[in-house]
Short mmCIF file of C-alpha atoms and ligand atoms in Angstrom, two decimals:
data_model
loop_
_atom_site.label_atom_id
_atom_site.label_comp_id
_atom_site.label_asym_id
_atom_site.label_seq_id
_atom_site.Cartn_x
_atom_site.Cartn_y
_atom_site.Cartn_z
CA MET A 1 85.14 -15.10 -52.84
CA ASN A 2 88.42 -16.91 -52.33
CA LYS A 3 89.55 -18.34 -55.64
CA GLY A 4 91.97 -15.43 -56.00
CA ARG A 5 92.10 -11.89 -57.28
CA ILE A 6 91.00 -10.93 -60.76
CA PHE A 7 91.92 -7.87 -62.76
CA SER A 8 90.27 -7.14 -66.05
CA GLY A 9 89.55 -4.11 -68.18
CA MET A 10 87.65 -2.92 -71.22
CA GLN A 11 88.35 0.00 -73.46
CA PRO A 12 85.65 2.68 -73.54
CA SER A 13 85.60 2.88 -77.29
CA GLY A 14 82.03 3.61 -78.25
CA ARG A 15 78.75 1.89 -77.82
CA PHE A 16 78.83 -1.52 -76.29
CA HIS A 17 77.01 -4.28 -78.19
CA LEU A 18 75.59 -7.69 -77.53
CA GLY A 19 78.72 -9.36 -78.94
CA ASN A 20 80.84 -7.64 -76.26
CA TYR A 21 78.35 -8.70 -73.65
CA MET A 22 78.33 -12.38 -74.59
CA GLY A 23 82.09 -12.34 -75.14
CA ALA A 24 83.25 -10.90 -71.82
CA LEU A 25 80.79 -9.15 -69.55
CA GLU A 26 78.56 -12.16 -69.07
CA ASN A 27 81.60 -14.01 -67.70
CA TRP A 28 82.48 -11.18 -65.35
CA ILE A 29 78.97 -11.27 -63.92
CA ARG A 30 79.57 -14.90 -63.03
CA LEU A 31 83.15 -14.44 -61.81
CA GLN A 32 82.20 -11.66 -59.39
CA HIS A 33 80.72 -14.30 -57.09
CA GLU A 34 83.85 -16.43 -57.02
CA TYR A 35 86.79 -14.00 -56.98
CA GLU A 36 87.82 -10.67 -55.56
CA CYS A 37 87.54 -8.53 -58.69
CA PHE A 38 89.00 -5.28 -59.98
CA PHE A 39 87.24 -4.15 -63.15
CA SER A 40 88.62 -1.10 -64.86
CA ILE A 41 87.42 1.14 -67.66
CA VAL A 42 90.79 1.42 -69.36
CA ASP A 43 90.73 4.89 -70.86
CA LEU A 44 94.53 5.05 -71.23
CA HIS A 45 94.39 1.95 -73.40
CA ALA A 46 91.75 3.64 -75.55
CA LEU A 47 94.21 6.49 -76.08
CA THR A 48 96.83 4.16 -77.52
CA SER A 49 94.80 3.99 -80.72
CA SER A 50 92.36 6.91 -80.45
CA TYR A 51 94.73 9.59 -79.21
CA ALA A 52 93.84 11.96 -82.03
CA ASN A 53 90.13 12.16 -81.33
CA THR A 54 89.24 12.25 -77.68
CA SER A 55 86.04 14.27 -77.92
CA LYS A 56 83.81 11.32 -76.94
CA LEU A 57 86.09 9.87 -74.29
CA GLN A 58 84.18 11.07 -71.22
CA THR A 59 80.80 10.12 -72.71
CA ASN A 60 82.13 6.69 -73.57
CA ILE A 61 83.43 6.17 -70.04
CA MET A 62 80.02 7.01 -68.57
CA GLU A 63 78.26 4.78 -71.11
CA MET A 64 80.52 1.88 -70.27
CA ALA A 65 79.89 2.27 -66.55
CA ILE A 66 76.14 2.27 -67.24
CA ASP A 67 76.47 -0.87 -69.38
CA TRP A 68 78.38 -2.70 -66.66
CA LEU A 69 75.99 -1.77 -63.90
CA SER A 70 72.87 -2.49 -65.89
CA ALA A 71 74.24 -5.91 -66.82
CA GLY A 72 74.57 -6.67 -63.12
CA LEU A 73 78.15 -5.95 -62.03
CA ASP A 74 77.89 -5.12 -58.35
CA PRO A 75 79.85 -1.98 -57.34
CA GLU A 76 80.03 -3.09 -53.71
CA LYS A 77 81.31 -6.56 -54.43
CA ASN A 78 83.77 -5.45 -57.12
CA VAL A 79 86.17 -2.55 -57.38
CA ILE A 80 84.91 -0.69 -60.47
CA PHE A 81 86.96 2.31 -61.54
CA VAL A 82 88.52 4.35 -64.33
CA GLN A 83 92.15 3.46 -65.04
CA SER A 84 93.50 7.02 -65.42
CA HIS A 85 92.02 8.02 -62.06
CA VAL A 86 94.63 5.88 -60.33
CA LYS A 87 97.92 7.42 -61.41
CA GLU A 88 99.97 4.42 -60.34
CA HIS A 89 98.94 2.63 -63.56
CA ALA A 90 100.94 5.17 -65.56
CA GLU A 91 103.81 5.15 -63.10
CA LEU A 92 104.17 1.38 -63.08
CA ALA A 93 103.90 1.20 -66.87
CA LEU A 94 106.83 3.61 -67.10
CA LEU A 95 108.94 1.62 -64.64
CA LEU A 96 108.20 -1.70 -66.36
CA GLY A 97 109.00 -0.13 -69.72
CA MET A 98 112.59 0.40 -68.62
CA SER A 99 113.33 -3.30 -68.71
CA THR A 100 110.89 -4.68 -71.27
CA PRO A 101 112.83 -5.71 -74.38
CA LEU A 102 111.64 -4.17 -77.63
CA GLY A 103 111.73 -7.60 -79.25
CA TRP A 104 109.08 -8.92 -76.87
CA LEU A 105 106.72 -6.14 -77.89
CA GLU A 106 107.45 -6.33 -81.61
CA ARG A 107 106.69 -10.02 -81.71
CA VAL A 108 103.26 -9.82 -80.05
CA PRO A 109 101.23 -11.40 -82.87
CA THR A 110 98.46 -8.82 -82.79
CA TYR A 111 100.85 -5.89 -82.98
CA LYS A 112 101.74 -5.82 -86.67
CA ASP A 113 98.29 -7.16 -87.67
CA LYS A 114 96.50 -4.33 -85.96
CA ILE A 115 98.75 -1.68 -87.49
CA ARG A 116 98.08 -3.21 -90.89
CA ASP A 117 94.31 -3.45 -90.27
CA LEU A 118 94.10 0.19 -89.42
CA ASP A 119 96.34 1.37 -92.24
CA GLY A 120 94.37 3.83 -94.28
CA SER A 121 91.76 4.28 -91.54
CA GLY A 122 93.36 7.57 -90.60
CA LYS A 123 94.74 6.08 -87.38
CA ASP A 124 98.53 6.01 -87.33
CA LEU A 125 99.62 3.37 -84.88
CA HIS A 126 103.36 3.72 -85.44
CA THR A 127 103.67 5.21 -81.98
CA TYR A 128 105.54 4.58 -78.77
CA GLY A 129 102.23 4.31 -76.90
CA PHE A 130 100.78 1.67 -79.17
CA LEU A 131 103.91 -0.47 -79.04
CA GLY A 132 103.76 -0.18 -75.26
CA TYR A 133 100.12 -1.28 -75.04
CA PRO A 134 101.00 -4.67 -73.50
CA VAL A 135 103.28 -3.00 -70.93
CA LEU A 136 100.39 -0.83 -69.77
CA MET A 137 98.23 -3.92 -69.58
CA ALA A 138 100.90 -5.73 -67.54
CA ALA A 139 101.03 -2.72 -65.20
CA ASP A 140 97.24 -2.92 -64.70
CA ILE A 141 97.42 -6.55 -63.66
CA MET A 142 100.63 -6.31 -61.60
CA LEU A 143 99.63 -3.16 -59.71
CA TYR A 144 97.01 -5.18 -57.85
CA LYS A 145 99.08 -8.39 -57.75
CA ALA A 146 96.20 -10.08 -59.55
CA THR A 147 96.45 -13.85 -59.70
CA CYS A 148 93.84 -14.42 -62.38
CA VAL A 149 92.86 -12.70 -65.59
CA PRO A 150 89.80 -13.69 -67.60
CA VAL A 151 90.94 -13.64 -71.19
CA GLY A 152 89.55 -14.33 -74.59
CA GLU A 153 91.60 -15.71 -77.42
CA ASP A 154 92.55 -12.18 -78.51
CA GLN A 155 94.24 -11.27 -75.22
CA SER A 156 96.12 -14.46 -74.41
CA ALA A 157 99.39 -13.29 -76.02
CA HIS A 158 99.22 -10.14 -73.90
CA LEU A 159 98.78 -12.16 -70.74
CA GLU A 160 101.71 -14.39 -71.66
CA LEU A 161 103.83 -11.27 -72.01
CA THR A 162 102.67 -10.09 -68.57
CA ARG A 163 103.86 -13.37 -67.14
CA GLU A 164 107.27 -12.88 -68.75
CA ILE A 165 107.49 -9.36 -67.35
CA VAL A 166 106.59 -10.68 -63.89
CA ARG A 167 109.27 -13.39 -64.01
CA ARG A 168 111.87 -10.95 -65.21
CA PHE A 169 111.03 -8.43 -62.50
CA ASN A 170 111.09 -10.95 -59.67
CA ASN A 171 114.45 -12.31 -60.91
CA MET A 172 116.07 -8.98 -61.56
CA TYR A 173 115.23 -7.50 -58.18
CA HIS A 174 115.63 -10.75 -56.21
CA LYS A 175 112.22 -10.63 -54.64
CA GLU A 176 108.92 -12.39 -55.31
CA VAL A 177 107.00 -9.16 -55.53
CA PHE A 178 104.45 -10.38 -58.07
CA PRO A 179 102.50 -13.60 -58.52
CA GLU A 180 102.39 -14.99 -62.06
CA PRO A 181 98.85 -14.30 -63.21
CA GLN A 182 96.91 -17.25 -64.59
CA ALA A 183 94.41 -17.14 -67.42
CA VAL A 184 90.82 -17.91 -66.55
CA PHE A 185 89.45 -19.19 -69.80
CA SER A 186 85.74 -19.18 -70.15
CA LYS A 187 83.70 -20.40 -73.01
CA ALA A 188 83.11 -17.10 -74.77
CA LYS A 189 79.97 -17.34 -76.84
CA VAL A 190 80.71 -15.91 -80.21
CA LEU A 191 77.87 -13.99 -81.77
CA PRO A 192 78.08 -13.02 -85.41
CA GLY A 193 76.73 -9.67 -86.57
CA ILE A 194 73.27 -9.63 -88.19
CA ASP A 195 74.91 -10.05 -91.62
CA GLY A 196 77.08 -12.99 -90.57
CA ARG A 197 80.37 -11.12 -90.35
CA LYS A 198 82.01 -10.49 -86.99
CA MET A 199 79.79 -8.22 -84.88
CA SER A 200 81.52 -4.88 -85.01
CA LYS A 201 80.54 -1.26 -84.81
CA SER A 202 82.54 -0.49 -87.92
CA TYR A 203 80.46 -2.94 -89.99
CA GLY A 204 77.17 -1.47 -88.77
CA ASN A 205 75.87 -4.98 -88.04
CA THR A 206 75.53 -4.87 -84.26
CA ILE A 207 72.70 -5.19 -81.82
CA PRO A 208 73.43 -2.44 -79.29
CA PHE A 209 73.52 -3.54 -75.68
CA GLY A 210 70.49 -2.22 -73.83
CA ALA A 211 68.61 -1.59 -77.09
CA PRO A 212 64.83 -1.29 -76.72
CA PRO A 213 62.75 -4.33 -77.78
CA GLU A 214 61.62 -2.70 -81.06
CA GLU A 215 65.24 -2.24 -82.10
CA VAL A 216 66.18 -5.82 -81.18
CA SER A 217 63.21 -7.15 -83.17
CA ALA A 218 64.03 -4.93 -86.14
CA GLN A 219 67.64 -6.17 -86.19
CA ILE A 220 66.46 -9.77 -86.02
CA ARG A 221 64.12 -9.20 -88.98
CA MET A 222 67.17 -8.03 -90.98
CA MET A 223 69.17 -11.20 -90.26
CA THR A 224 70.09 -13.32 -93.24
CA THR A 225 68.65 -16.84 -93.41
CA ASP A 226 69.20 -19.73 -95.82
CA PRO A 227 69.08 -17.96 -99.20
CA LYS A 228 67.95 -21.16 -100.97
CA ARG A 229 64.78 -21.20 -98.97
CA ILE A 230 62.04 -19.45 -100.91
CA LYS A 231 58.80 -20.91 -99.57
CA LYS A 232 58.12 -21.75 -95.96
CA THR A 233 57.76 -25.44 -96.89
CA ASP A 234 61.23 -25.61 -98.50
CA PRO A 235 63.62 -27.50 -96.23
CA GLY A 236 66.11 -25.07 -94.67
CA ASP A 237 69.78 -25.44 -93.77
CA PRO A 238 70.30 -23.99 -90.27
CA ASN A 239 74.07 -24.06 -90.70
CA VAL A 240 73.99 -21.15 -93.13
CA CYS A 241 71.42 -19.18 -91.11
CA ILE A 242 72.32 -16.33 -88.75
CA VAL A 243 69.06 -16.64 -86.84
CA TYR A 244 69.98 -20.23 -85.99
CA GLN A 245 73.30 -19.11 -84.49
CA PHE A 246 71.42 -16.74 -82.22
CA GLN A 247 68.85 -19.40 -81.34
CA LYS A 248 71.74 -21.60 -80.16
CA VAL A 249 72.88 -18.90 -77.75
CA PHE A 250 69.60 -17.38 -76.58
CA ASN A 251 67.05 -20.14 -76.96
CA THR A 252 68.72 -23.30 -75.72
CA GLU A 253 65.44 -25.00 -74.78
CA GLU A 254 63.80 -24.74 -78.18
CA VAL A 255 66.74 -24.74 -80.57
CA ALA A 256 66.72 -28.49 -81.25
CA ASP A 257 63.02 -28.44 -82.05
CA ILE A 258 63.38 -25.37 -84.27
CA GLU A 259 66.30 -26.92 -86.11
CA ALA A 260 64.32 -30.08 -86.85
CA LYS A 261 61.30 -28.11 -88.04
CA CYS A 262 63.45 -25.88 -90.23
CA ARG A 263 65.06 -28.90 -91.91
CA ALA A 264 61.62 -30.42 -92.44
CA GLY A 265 60.17 -27.21 -93.83
CA GLU A 266 57.69 -27.00 -90.97
CA ILE A 267 58.58 -23.61 -89.57
CA GLY A 268 59.03 -20.44 -91.61
CA CYS A 269 61.76 -17.85 -91.15
CA VAL A 270 59.30 -15.20 -90.02
CA GLN A 271 57.99 -17.35 -87.22
CA CYS A 272 61.49 -18.48 -86.26
CA LYS A 273 62.61 -14.84 -86.02
CA LYS A 274 59.58 -13.91 -83.94
CA CYS A 275 60.34 -16.67 -81.52
CA LEU A 276 63.97 -15.51 -81.20
CA ALA A 277 62.90 -11.90 -80.67
CA GLU A 278 60.60 -12.94 -77.82
CA LYS A 279 63.36 -14.92 -76.12
CA MET A 280 65.98 -12.21 -76.49
CA ASN A 281 63.68 -9.44 -75.42
CA SER A 282 62.56 -11.26 -72.31
CA MET A 283 66.17 -11.93 -71.39
CA LEU A 284 67.22 -8.34 -72.11
CA ALA A 285 64.15 -6.64 -70.59
CA GLY A 286 65.69 -6.29 -67.13
CA ILE A 287 68.94 -4.91 -68.52
CA HIS A 288 67.08 -2.44 -70.73
CA ALA A 289 65.00 -1.17 -67.80
CA LYS A 290 68.04 -0.84 -65.55
CA ARG A 291 69.91 1.02 -68.26
CA LYS A 292 67.07 3.50 -68.72
CA GLU A 293 67.02 4.14 -65.00
CA LEU A 294 70.78 4.63 -64.71
CA GLU A 295 70.89 6.97 -67.70
CA GLN A 296 68.90 9.40 -65.54
CA LYS A 297 71.39 9.25 -62.69
CA PRO A 298 74.79 10.54 -63.84
CA GLY A 299 75.52 11.69 -60.27
CA TYR A 300 75.13 8.14 -59.00
CA ILE A 301 77.40 6.75 -61.73
CA LYS A 302 80.09 9.27 -60.81
CA GLU A 303 79.78 8.27 -57.16
CA VAL A 304 80.20 4.61 -58.02
CA LEU A 305 83.36 5.36 -60.00
CA GLU A 306 84.77 7.54 -57.22
CA TYR A 307 84.09 4.88 -54.65
CA GLY A 308 85.90 2.31 -56.80
CA GLU A 309 88.77 4.70 -57.38
CA GLN A 310 89.29 5.15 -53.65
CA ARG A 311 89.33 1.43 -53.02
CA ALA A 312 91.67 0.78 -55.97
CA ARG A 313 94.01 3.54 -54.82
CA VAL A 314 94.52 2.02 -51.36
CA GLU A 315 95.79 -1.19 -52.94
CA ALA A 316 97.75 0.59 -55.69
CA GLU A 317 99.62 2.86 -53.26
CA LYS A 318 100.50 0.00 -50.98
CA ASN A 319 101.85 -2.18 -53.81
CA MET A 320 103.62 0.69 -55.54
CA ALA A 321 105.62 1.41 -52.39
CA GLU A 322 106.78 -2.19 -52.29
CA ILE A 323 107.60 -2.25 -56.01
CA LYS A 324 109.66 0.93 -55.84
CA ALA A 325 111.47 -0.28 -52.74
CA ALA A 326 112.43 -3.46 -54.59
CA MET A 327 113.86 -1.26 -57.37
CA ASN A 328 115.56 1.17 -54.99
CA VAL A 329 113.46 4.01 -56.33
CA LEU A 330 112.83 5.72 -53.02
N1 LIG B 1 93.56 -5.14 -73.64
C1 LIG B 1 92.26 -5.44 -73.14
C2 LIG B 1 91.26 -5.41 -74.30
O1 LIG B 1 91.38 -4.62 -75.19
C3 LIG B 1 91.82 -4.48 -72.08
C4 LIG B 1 92.70 -4.53 -70.88
C5 LIG B 1 93.50 -3.54 -70.43
C6 LIG B 1 92.86 -5.63 -70.00
N2 LIG B 1 94.15 -3.92 -69.29
C7 LIG B 1 93.78 -5.20 -69.00
C8 LIG B 1 92.32 -6.92 -69.94
C9 LIG B 1 94.20 -6.05 -67.98
C10 LIG B 1 92.72 -7.77 -68.91
C11 LIG B 1 93.66 -7.33 -67.94
O2 LIG B 1 90.32 -6.18 -74.28
#
């Protein structure tokens, strides 16, 4: 617990899936033993793109908390809380926004791409809030003086911007208030969706996190395999098979053997899928059971989030006082 302090967050934007788990949460579970961690359900970030439809926001926050806890994030070891519950996030974002050049925000590579992607989806992202997304993210990290941020490829430009904001602040106000946060890169395992495209709720190709075994097995049965393989004895090409990609992630002991048998036409797709389903279901059984249990205890989930909020607030208030003093906002 002394490698430094981590801040990270996830947007509560609908049901969590196995791709999210392998991409980020699995790393957090490991990092919680090595760092002091603040993990936040970033509801304000969710508003930057979903401001027009907030009807599911509270449900999504609860669902995300349940996902995190059932995956094994420890609410004693880590500070787990909802971003908007600690008002200093909004206050610091506003203060940092005063000095963040527009050009820095406009040239974040994901900015224009995302607006374009969502064009025609009914979401209008030509807003002040969406442009300021990286400033809010910088505020999250800086409010706790985090030294490390676990990032995937998609967030590294945002972290770089945070570092620029930190340097500018420390220079402008002649005080080393903030450390420059470092990226903690971890080998994110990329899982495709069951149809081979990126796993995404909008494609309907996900395996929901905490899904019961029947659902996991059913999704595996739907996975596309080598289309040239008609009979079980035809040699298969694992490189074009979605099941193989999952075997590589979830069945590391047997994958080499399965690959060889597939190429030799000695194992059929049905059997290969069955074997994957068994592996995945035994790995996910504990998570599924924990999730079921926590779903029945909304009072407990609320307590966990309140406890985290209190602990986050102590740190946030202390740092905010120092930040404002440096800026002569008294
Ligand atoms: N932008 C991140 C995402 O969408 C979520 C996030 C918000 C975050 N604040 C953060 C991640 C601070 C790391 C640190 O994935």
